[in-house]
CSV table of C-alpha atoms and ligand atoms in Angstrom, one decimal:
chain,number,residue,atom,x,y,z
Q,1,UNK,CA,27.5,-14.3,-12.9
Q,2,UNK,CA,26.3,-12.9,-9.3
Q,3,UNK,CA,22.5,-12.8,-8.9
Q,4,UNK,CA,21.3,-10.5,-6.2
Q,5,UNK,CA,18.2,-9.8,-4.4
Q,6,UNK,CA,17.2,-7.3,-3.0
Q,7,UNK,CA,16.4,-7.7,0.8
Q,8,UNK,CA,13.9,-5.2,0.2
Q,9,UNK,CA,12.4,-6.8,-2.6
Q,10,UNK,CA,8.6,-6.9,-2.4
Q,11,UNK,CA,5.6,-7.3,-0.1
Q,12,UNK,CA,6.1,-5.0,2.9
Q,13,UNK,CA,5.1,-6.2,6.3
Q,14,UNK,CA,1.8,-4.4,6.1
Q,15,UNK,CA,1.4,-6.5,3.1
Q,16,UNK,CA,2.3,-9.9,4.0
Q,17,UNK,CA,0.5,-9.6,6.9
Q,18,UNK,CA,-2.5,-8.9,4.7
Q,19,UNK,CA,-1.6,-12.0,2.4
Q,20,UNK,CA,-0.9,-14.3,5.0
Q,21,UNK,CA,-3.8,-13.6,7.1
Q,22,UNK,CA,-6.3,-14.5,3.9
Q,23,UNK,CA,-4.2,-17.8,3.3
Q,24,UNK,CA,-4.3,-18.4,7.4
Q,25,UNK,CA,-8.6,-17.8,7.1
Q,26,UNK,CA,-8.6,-20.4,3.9
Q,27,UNK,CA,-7.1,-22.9,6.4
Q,28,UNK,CA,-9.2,-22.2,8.8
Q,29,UNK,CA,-11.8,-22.6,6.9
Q,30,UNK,CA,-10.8,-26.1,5.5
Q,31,UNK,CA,-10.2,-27.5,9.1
Q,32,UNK,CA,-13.9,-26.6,9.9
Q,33,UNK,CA,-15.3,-27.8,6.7
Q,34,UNK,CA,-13.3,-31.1,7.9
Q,35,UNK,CA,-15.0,-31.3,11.4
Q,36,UNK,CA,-18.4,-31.1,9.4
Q,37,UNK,CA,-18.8,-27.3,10.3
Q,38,UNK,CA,-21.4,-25.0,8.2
Q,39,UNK,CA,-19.1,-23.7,5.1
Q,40,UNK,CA,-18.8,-19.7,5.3
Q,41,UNK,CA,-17.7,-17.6,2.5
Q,42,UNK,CA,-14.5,-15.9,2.7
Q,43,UNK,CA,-14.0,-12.1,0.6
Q,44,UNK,CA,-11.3,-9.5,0.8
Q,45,UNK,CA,-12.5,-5.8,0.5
Q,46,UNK,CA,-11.2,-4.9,-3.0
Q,47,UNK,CA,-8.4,-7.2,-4.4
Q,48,UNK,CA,-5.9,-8.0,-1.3
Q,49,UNK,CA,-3.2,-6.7,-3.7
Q,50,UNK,CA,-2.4,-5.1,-7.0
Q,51,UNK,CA,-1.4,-8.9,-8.3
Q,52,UNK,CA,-3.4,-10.2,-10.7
Q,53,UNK,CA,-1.6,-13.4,-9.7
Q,54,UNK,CA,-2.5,-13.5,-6.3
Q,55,UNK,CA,-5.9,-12.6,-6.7
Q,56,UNK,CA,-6.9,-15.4,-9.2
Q,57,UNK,CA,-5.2,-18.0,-7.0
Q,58,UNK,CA,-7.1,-17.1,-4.0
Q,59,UNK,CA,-10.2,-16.6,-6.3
Q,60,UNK,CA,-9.0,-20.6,-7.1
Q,61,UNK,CA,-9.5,-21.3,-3.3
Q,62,UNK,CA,-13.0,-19.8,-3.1
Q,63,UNK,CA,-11.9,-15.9,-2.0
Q,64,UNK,CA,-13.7,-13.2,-3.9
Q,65,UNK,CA,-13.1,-10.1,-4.1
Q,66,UNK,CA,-16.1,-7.7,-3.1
Q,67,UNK,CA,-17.3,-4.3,-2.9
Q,68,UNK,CA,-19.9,-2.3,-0.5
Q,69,UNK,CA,-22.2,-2.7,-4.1
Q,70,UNK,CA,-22.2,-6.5,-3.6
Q,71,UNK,CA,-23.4,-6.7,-0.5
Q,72,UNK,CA,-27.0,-7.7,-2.0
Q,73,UNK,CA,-25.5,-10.2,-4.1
Q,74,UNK,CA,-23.5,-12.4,-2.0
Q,75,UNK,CA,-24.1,-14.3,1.5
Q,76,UNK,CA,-22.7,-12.6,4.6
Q,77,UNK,CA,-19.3,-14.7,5.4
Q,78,UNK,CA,-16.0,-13.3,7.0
Q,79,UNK,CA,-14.9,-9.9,5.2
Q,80,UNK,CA,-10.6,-9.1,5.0
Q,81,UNK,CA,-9.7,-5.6,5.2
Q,82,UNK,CA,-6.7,-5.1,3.3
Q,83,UNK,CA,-3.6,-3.1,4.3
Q,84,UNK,CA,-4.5,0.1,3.4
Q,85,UNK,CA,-7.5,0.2,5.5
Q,86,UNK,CA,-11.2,1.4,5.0
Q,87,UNK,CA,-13.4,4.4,7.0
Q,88,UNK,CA,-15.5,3.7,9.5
Q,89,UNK,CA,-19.0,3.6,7.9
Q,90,UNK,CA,-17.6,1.0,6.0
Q,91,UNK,CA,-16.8,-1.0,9.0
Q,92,UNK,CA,-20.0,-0.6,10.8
Q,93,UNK,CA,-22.0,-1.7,7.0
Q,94,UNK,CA,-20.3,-4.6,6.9
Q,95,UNK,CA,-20.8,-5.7,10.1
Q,96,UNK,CA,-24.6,-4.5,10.6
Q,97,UNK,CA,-25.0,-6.8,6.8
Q,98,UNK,CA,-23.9,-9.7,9.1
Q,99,UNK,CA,-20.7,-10.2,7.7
Q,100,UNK,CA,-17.5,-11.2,10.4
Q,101,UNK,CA,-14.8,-8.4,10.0
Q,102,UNK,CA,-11.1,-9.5,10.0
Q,103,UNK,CA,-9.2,-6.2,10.0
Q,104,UNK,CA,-5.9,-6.9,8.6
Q,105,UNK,CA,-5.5,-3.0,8.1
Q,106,UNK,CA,-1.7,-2.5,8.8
Q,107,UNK,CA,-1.1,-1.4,12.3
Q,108,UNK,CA,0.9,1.5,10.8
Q,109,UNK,CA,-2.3,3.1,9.0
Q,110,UNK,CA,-4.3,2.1,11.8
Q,111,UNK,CA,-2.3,4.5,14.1
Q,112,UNK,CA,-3.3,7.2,11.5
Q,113,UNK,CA,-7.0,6.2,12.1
Q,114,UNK,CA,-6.3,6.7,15.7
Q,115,UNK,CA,-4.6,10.0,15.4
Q,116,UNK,CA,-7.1,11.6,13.2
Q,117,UNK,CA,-9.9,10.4,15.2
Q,118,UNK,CA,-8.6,11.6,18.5
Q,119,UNK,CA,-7.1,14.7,16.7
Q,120,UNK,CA,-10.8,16.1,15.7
Q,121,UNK,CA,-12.2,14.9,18.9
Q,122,UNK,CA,-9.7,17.5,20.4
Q,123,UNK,CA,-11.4,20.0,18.1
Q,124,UNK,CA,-8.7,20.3,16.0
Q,125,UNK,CA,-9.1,20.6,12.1
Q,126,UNK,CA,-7.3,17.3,10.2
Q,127,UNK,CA,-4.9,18.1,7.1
Q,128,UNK,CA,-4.1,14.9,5.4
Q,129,UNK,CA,-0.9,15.2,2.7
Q,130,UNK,CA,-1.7,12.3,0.3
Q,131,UNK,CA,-3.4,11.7,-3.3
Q,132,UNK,CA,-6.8,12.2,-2.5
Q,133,UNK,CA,-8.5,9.4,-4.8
Q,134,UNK,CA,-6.0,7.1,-2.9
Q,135,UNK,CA,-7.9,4.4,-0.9
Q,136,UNK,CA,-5.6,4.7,1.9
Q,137,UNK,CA,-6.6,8.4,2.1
Q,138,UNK,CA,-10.3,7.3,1.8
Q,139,UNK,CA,-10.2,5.4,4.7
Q,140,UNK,CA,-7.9,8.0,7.0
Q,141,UNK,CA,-10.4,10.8,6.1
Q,142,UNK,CA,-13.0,8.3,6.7
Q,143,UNK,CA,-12.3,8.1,9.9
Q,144,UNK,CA,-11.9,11.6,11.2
Q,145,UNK,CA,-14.7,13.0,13.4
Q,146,UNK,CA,-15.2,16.8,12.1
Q,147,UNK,CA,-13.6,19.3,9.7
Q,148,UNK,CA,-10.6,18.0,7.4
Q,149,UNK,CA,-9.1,18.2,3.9
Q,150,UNK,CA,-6.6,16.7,2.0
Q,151,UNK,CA,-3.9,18.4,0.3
Q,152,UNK,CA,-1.0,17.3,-2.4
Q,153,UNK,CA,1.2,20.5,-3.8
Q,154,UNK,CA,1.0,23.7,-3.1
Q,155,UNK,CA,-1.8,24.8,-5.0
Q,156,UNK,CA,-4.2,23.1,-2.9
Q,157,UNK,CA,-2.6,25.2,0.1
Q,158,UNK,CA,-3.3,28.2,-1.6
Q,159,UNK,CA,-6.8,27.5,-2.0
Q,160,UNK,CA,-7.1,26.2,1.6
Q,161,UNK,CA,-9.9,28.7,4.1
Q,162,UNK,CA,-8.7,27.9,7.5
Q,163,UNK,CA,-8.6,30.6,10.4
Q,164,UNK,CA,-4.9,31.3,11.3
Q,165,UNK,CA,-6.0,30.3,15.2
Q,166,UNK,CA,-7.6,27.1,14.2
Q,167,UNK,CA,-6.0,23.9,15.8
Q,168,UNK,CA,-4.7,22.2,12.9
Q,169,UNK,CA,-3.0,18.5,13.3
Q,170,UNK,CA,-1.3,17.3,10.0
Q,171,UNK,CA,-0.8,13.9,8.5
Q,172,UNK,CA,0.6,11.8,5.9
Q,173,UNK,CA,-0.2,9.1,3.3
Q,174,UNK,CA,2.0,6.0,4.2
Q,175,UNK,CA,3.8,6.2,1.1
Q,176,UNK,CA,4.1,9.9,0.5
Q,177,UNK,CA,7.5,11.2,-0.9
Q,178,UNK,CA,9.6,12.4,2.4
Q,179,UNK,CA,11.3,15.5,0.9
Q,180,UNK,CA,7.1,16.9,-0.3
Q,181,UNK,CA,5.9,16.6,2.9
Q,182,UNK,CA,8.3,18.3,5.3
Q,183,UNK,CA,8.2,21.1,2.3
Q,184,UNK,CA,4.2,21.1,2.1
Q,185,UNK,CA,3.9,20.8,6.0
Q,186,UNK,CA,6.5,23.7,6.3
Q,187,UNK,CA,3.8,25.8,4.0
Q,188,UNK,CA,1.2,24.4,6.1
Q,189,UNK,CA,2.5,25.8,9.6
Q,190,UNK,CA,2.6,29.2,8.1
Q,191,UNK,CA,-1.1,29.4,7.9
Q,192,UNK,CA,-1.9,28.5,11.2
Q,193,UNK,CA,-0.6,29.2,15.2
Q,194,UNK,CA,-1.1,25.8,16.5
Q,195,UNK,CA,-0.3,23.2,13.9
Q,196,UNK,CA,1.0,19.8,14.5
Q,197,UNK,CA,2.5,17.4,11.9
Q,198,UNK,CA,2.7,13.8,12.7
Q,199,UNK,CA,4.9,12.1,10.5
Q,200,UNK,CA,3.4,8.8,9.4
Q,201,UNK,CA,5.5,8.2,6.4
Q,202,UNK,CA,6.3,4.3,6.7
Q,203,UNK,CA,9.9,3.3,5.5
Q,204,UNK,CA,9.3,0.8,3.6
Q,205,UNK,CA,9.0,2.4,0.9
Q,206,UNK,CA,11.8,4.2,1.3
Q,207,UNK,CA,14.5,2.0,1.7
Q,208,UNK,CA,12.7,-0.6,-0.9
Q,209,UNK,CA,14.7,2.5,-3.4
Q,210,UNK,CA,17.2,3.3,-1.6
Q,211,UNK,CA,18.8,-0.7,-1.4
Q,212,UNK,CA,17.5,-0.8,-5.6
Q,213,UNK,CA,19.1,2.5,-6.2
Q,214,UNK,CA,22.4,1.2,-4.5
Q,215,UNK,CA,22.2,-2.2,-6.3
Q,216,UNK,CA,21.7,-1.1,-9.5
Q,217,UNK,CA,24.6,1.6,-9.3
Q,218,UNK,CA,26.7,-1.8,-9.6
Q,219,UNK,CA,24.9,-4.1,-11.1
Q,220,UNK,CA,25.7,-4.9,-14.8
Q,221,UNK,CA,21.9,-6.0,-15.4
Q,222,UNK,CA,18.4,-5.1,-13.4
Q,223,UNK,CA,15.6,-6.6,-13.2
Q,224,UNK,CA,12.6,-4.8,-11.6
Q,225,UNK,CA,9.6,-6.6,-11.1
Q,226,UNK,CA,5.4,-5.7,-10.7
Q,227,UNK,CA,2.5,-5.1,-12.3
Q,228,UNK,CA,2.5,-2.9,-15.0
Q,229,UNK,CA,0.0,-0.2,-13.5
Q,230,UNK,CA,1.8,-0.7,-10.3
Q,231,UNK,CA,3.1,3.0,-9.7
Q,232,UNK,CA,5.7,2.1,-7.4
Q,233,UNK,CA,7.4,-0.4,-9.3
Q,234,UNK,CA,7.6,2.3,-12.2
Q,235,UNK,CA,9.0,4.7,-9.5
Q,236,UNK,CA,11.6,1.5,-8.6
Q,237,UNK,CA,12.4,1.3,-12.6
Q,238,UNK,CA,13.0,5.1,-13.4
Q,239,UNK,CA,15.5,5.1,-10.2
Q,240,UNK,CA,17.0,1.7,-11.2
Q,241,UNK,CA,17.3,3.3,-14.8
Q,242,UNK,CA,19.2,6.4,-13.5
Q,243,UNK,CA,21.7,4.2,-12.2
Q,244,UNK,CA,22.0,1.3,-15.3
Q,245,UNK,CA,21.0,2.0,-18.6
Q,246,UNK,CA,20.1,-2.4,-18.5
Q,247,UNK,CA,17.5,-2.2,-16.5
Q,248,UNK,CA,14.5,-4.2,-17.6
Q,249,UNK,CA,10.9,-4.3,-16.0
Q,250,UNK,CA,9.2,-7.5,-16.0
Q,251,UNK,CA,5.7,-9.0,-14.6
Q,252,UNK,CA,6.6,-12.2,-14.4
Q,253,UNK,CA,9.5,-14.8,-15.7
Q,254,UNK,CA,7.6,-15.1,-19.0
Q,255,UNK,CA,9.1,-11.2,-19.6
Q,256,UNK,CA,12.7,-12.4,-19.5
Q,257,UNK,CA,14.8,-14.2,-21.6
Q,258,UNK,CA,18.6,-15.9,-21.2
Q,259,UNK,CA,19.4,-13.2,-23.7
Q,260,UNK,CA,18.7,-10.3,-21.6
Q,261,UNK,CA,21.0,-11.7,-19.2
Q,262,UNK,CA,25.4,-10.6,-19.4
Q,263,UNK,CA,27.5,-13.7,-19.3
Q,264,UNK,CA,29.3,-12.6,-15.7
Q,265,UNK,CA,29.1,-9.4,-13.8
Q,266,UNK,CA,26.1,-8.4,-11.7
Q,267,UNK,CA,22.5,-9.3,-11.8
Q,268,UNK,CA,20.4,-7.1,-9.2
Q,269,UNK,CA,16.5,-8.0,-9.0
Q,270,UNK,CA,14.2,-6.0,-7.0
Q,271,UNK,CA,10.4,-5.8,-7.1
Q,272,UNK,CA,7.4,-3.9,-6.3
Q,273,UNK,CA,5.5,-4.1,-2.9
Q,274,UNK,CA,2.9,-6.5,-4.6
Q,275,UNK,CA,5.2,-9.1,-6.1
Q,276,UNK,CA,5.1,-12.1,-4.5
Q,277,UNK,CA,8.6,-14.2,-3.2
Q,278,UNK,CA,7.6,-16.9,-5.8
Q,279,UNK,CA,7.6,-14.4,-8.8
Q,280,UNK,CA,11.1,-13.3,-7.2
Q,281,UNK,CA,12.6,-16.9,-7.2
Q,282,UNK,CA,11.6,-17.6,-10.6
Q,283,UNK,CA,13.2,-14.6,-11.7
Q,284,UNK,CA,16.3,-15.7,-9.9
Q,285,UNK,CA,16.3,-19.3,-10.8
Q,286,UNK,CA,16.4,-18.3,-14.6
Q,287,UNK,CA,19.5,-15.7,-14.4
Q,288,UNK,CA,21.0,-18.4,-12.8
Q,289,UNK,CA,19.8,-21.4,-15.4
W,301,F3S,FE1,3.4,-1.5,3.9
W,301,F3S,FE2,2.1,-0.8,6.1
W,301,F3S,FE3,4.2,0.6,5.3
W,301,F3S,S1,1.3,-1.5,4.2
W,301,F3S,S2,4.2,0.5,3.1
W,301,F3S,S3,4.2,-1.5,6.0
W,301,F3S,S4,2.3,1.4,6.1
């Protein structure tokens, strides 16, 4: 039997720049404690990712999770922004509470911040194309200095009021499907003269299911791996699943047994972009036990 990996498989660089850069601060924080330095509390802004895993291990070392609602409750210590980014206001409360801000927002949203920023400075109105509860989009529109909105089909661009002379620069959630937004930003231009589309779709995404979809049209077995509420992992299953009807969706190793696995042929295994390489290994050890 051939076990496979996807080269894809997993944390993004966004990501694992996020992870690493809490594990780098626990370090950090160990070699002072060592010189006799004054201990200070480490947090992430909301979990660092959807891995319940991950979370509880760095919950092990002493990182907690917090919110803008527990900023009464806990000592000020050094804050990490996670990948997706936050708005401004919540940037300027955390540090004006006294806590130490280490922005591991990934560069790629953090352009986005920069574009919108400088987009309504320039007077132009902000359209951003992304799931409006998402808290990536929470912290783009967050940082936009005037008029915006965000739309997701077309029915919100029917509903849309803006004058058809209105500067109008367009952007994207990260992860938004690349087919919906060259259709919605199509729409878009028709309302307005002077519209702009940036895109700011990151690839990652993209070619995390593109490589799966590819695997799994050969592989005999596939394994996808992530949390269960993880909605790109389901996305990575339903593709995988198109291409070969054996295609099982596990959280851990715990989800898998020898018998799921074909006596020769092809196992592929890719995961979700919170699974960490650990979780992947496992996987990969047993199909090859
Ligand atoms: Fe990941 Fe950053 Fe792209 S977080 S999905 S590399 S925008």
């Amino acid at each position: 039997m051939t076990v496979e990996i996807a080269k894809t498989a997993g944390f993004c660089f966004g990501v694992k720049r996020a992870v690493d850069t809490v594990y780098a601060e626990i370090e950090k924080e160990k070699a002072r404690a060592a010189e006799g330095g004054a201990p200070c509390p480490i947090y992430t802004f909301g979990p660092i990712i959807h891995n319940d895993e991950v979370v509880e291990d760095l919950r092990g070392k002493g990182v907690e999770p917090i919110g803008l609602e527990d900023l009464d409750r806990v000592p000020p210590g050094r804050v990490i922004i996670r990948s997706h980014g936050v708005d401004r206001r919540t940037m300027e409360e955390l540090r004006s509470r006294g806590f130490e801000v280490i922005d591991a927002t990934c560069p790629f949203v953090s352009k986005i911040h920069q574009t919108v920023r400088e987009a309504s400075e320039n007077g132009e109105f902000v359209i951003v194309i992304g799931d409006p509860e998402h808290a990536e989009v929470l912290g783009i529109t967050g940082w936009v200095n005037g008029p915006y909105t965000v739309v997701q089909n077309e029915d919100d661009i029917r509903k849309l009021s803006v004058s058809e002379d209105a500067k109008v620069c367009i952007v994207s959630q990260t992860t938004f499907n690349f087919e919906k937004f060259h259709f919605l930003v199509e729409q878009l231009k028709k309302i307005s003269y002077y519209s702009r589309a940036v895109n700011t779709i990151c690839n990652a995404t993209q070619s995390r299911q593109s490589e799966a979809r590819e695997l799994a049209a050969r592989a005999d077995v596939m394994i996808v791996i992530g949390g269960k509420h993880s909605s790109n992992t389901q996305k990575l299953y339903e593709i995988c699943k198109n291409e070969c009807s054996r295609t099982y969706f596990v959280q851990t190793v715990k989800d898998l047994s020898t018998e799921d696995l074909p006596f020769g042929g092809v196992v592929g295994i890719t995961a979700g972009a919170s699974t960490p390489i650990n979780i992947i290994e496992e996987v990969g050890n047993l199909c090859l036990s």
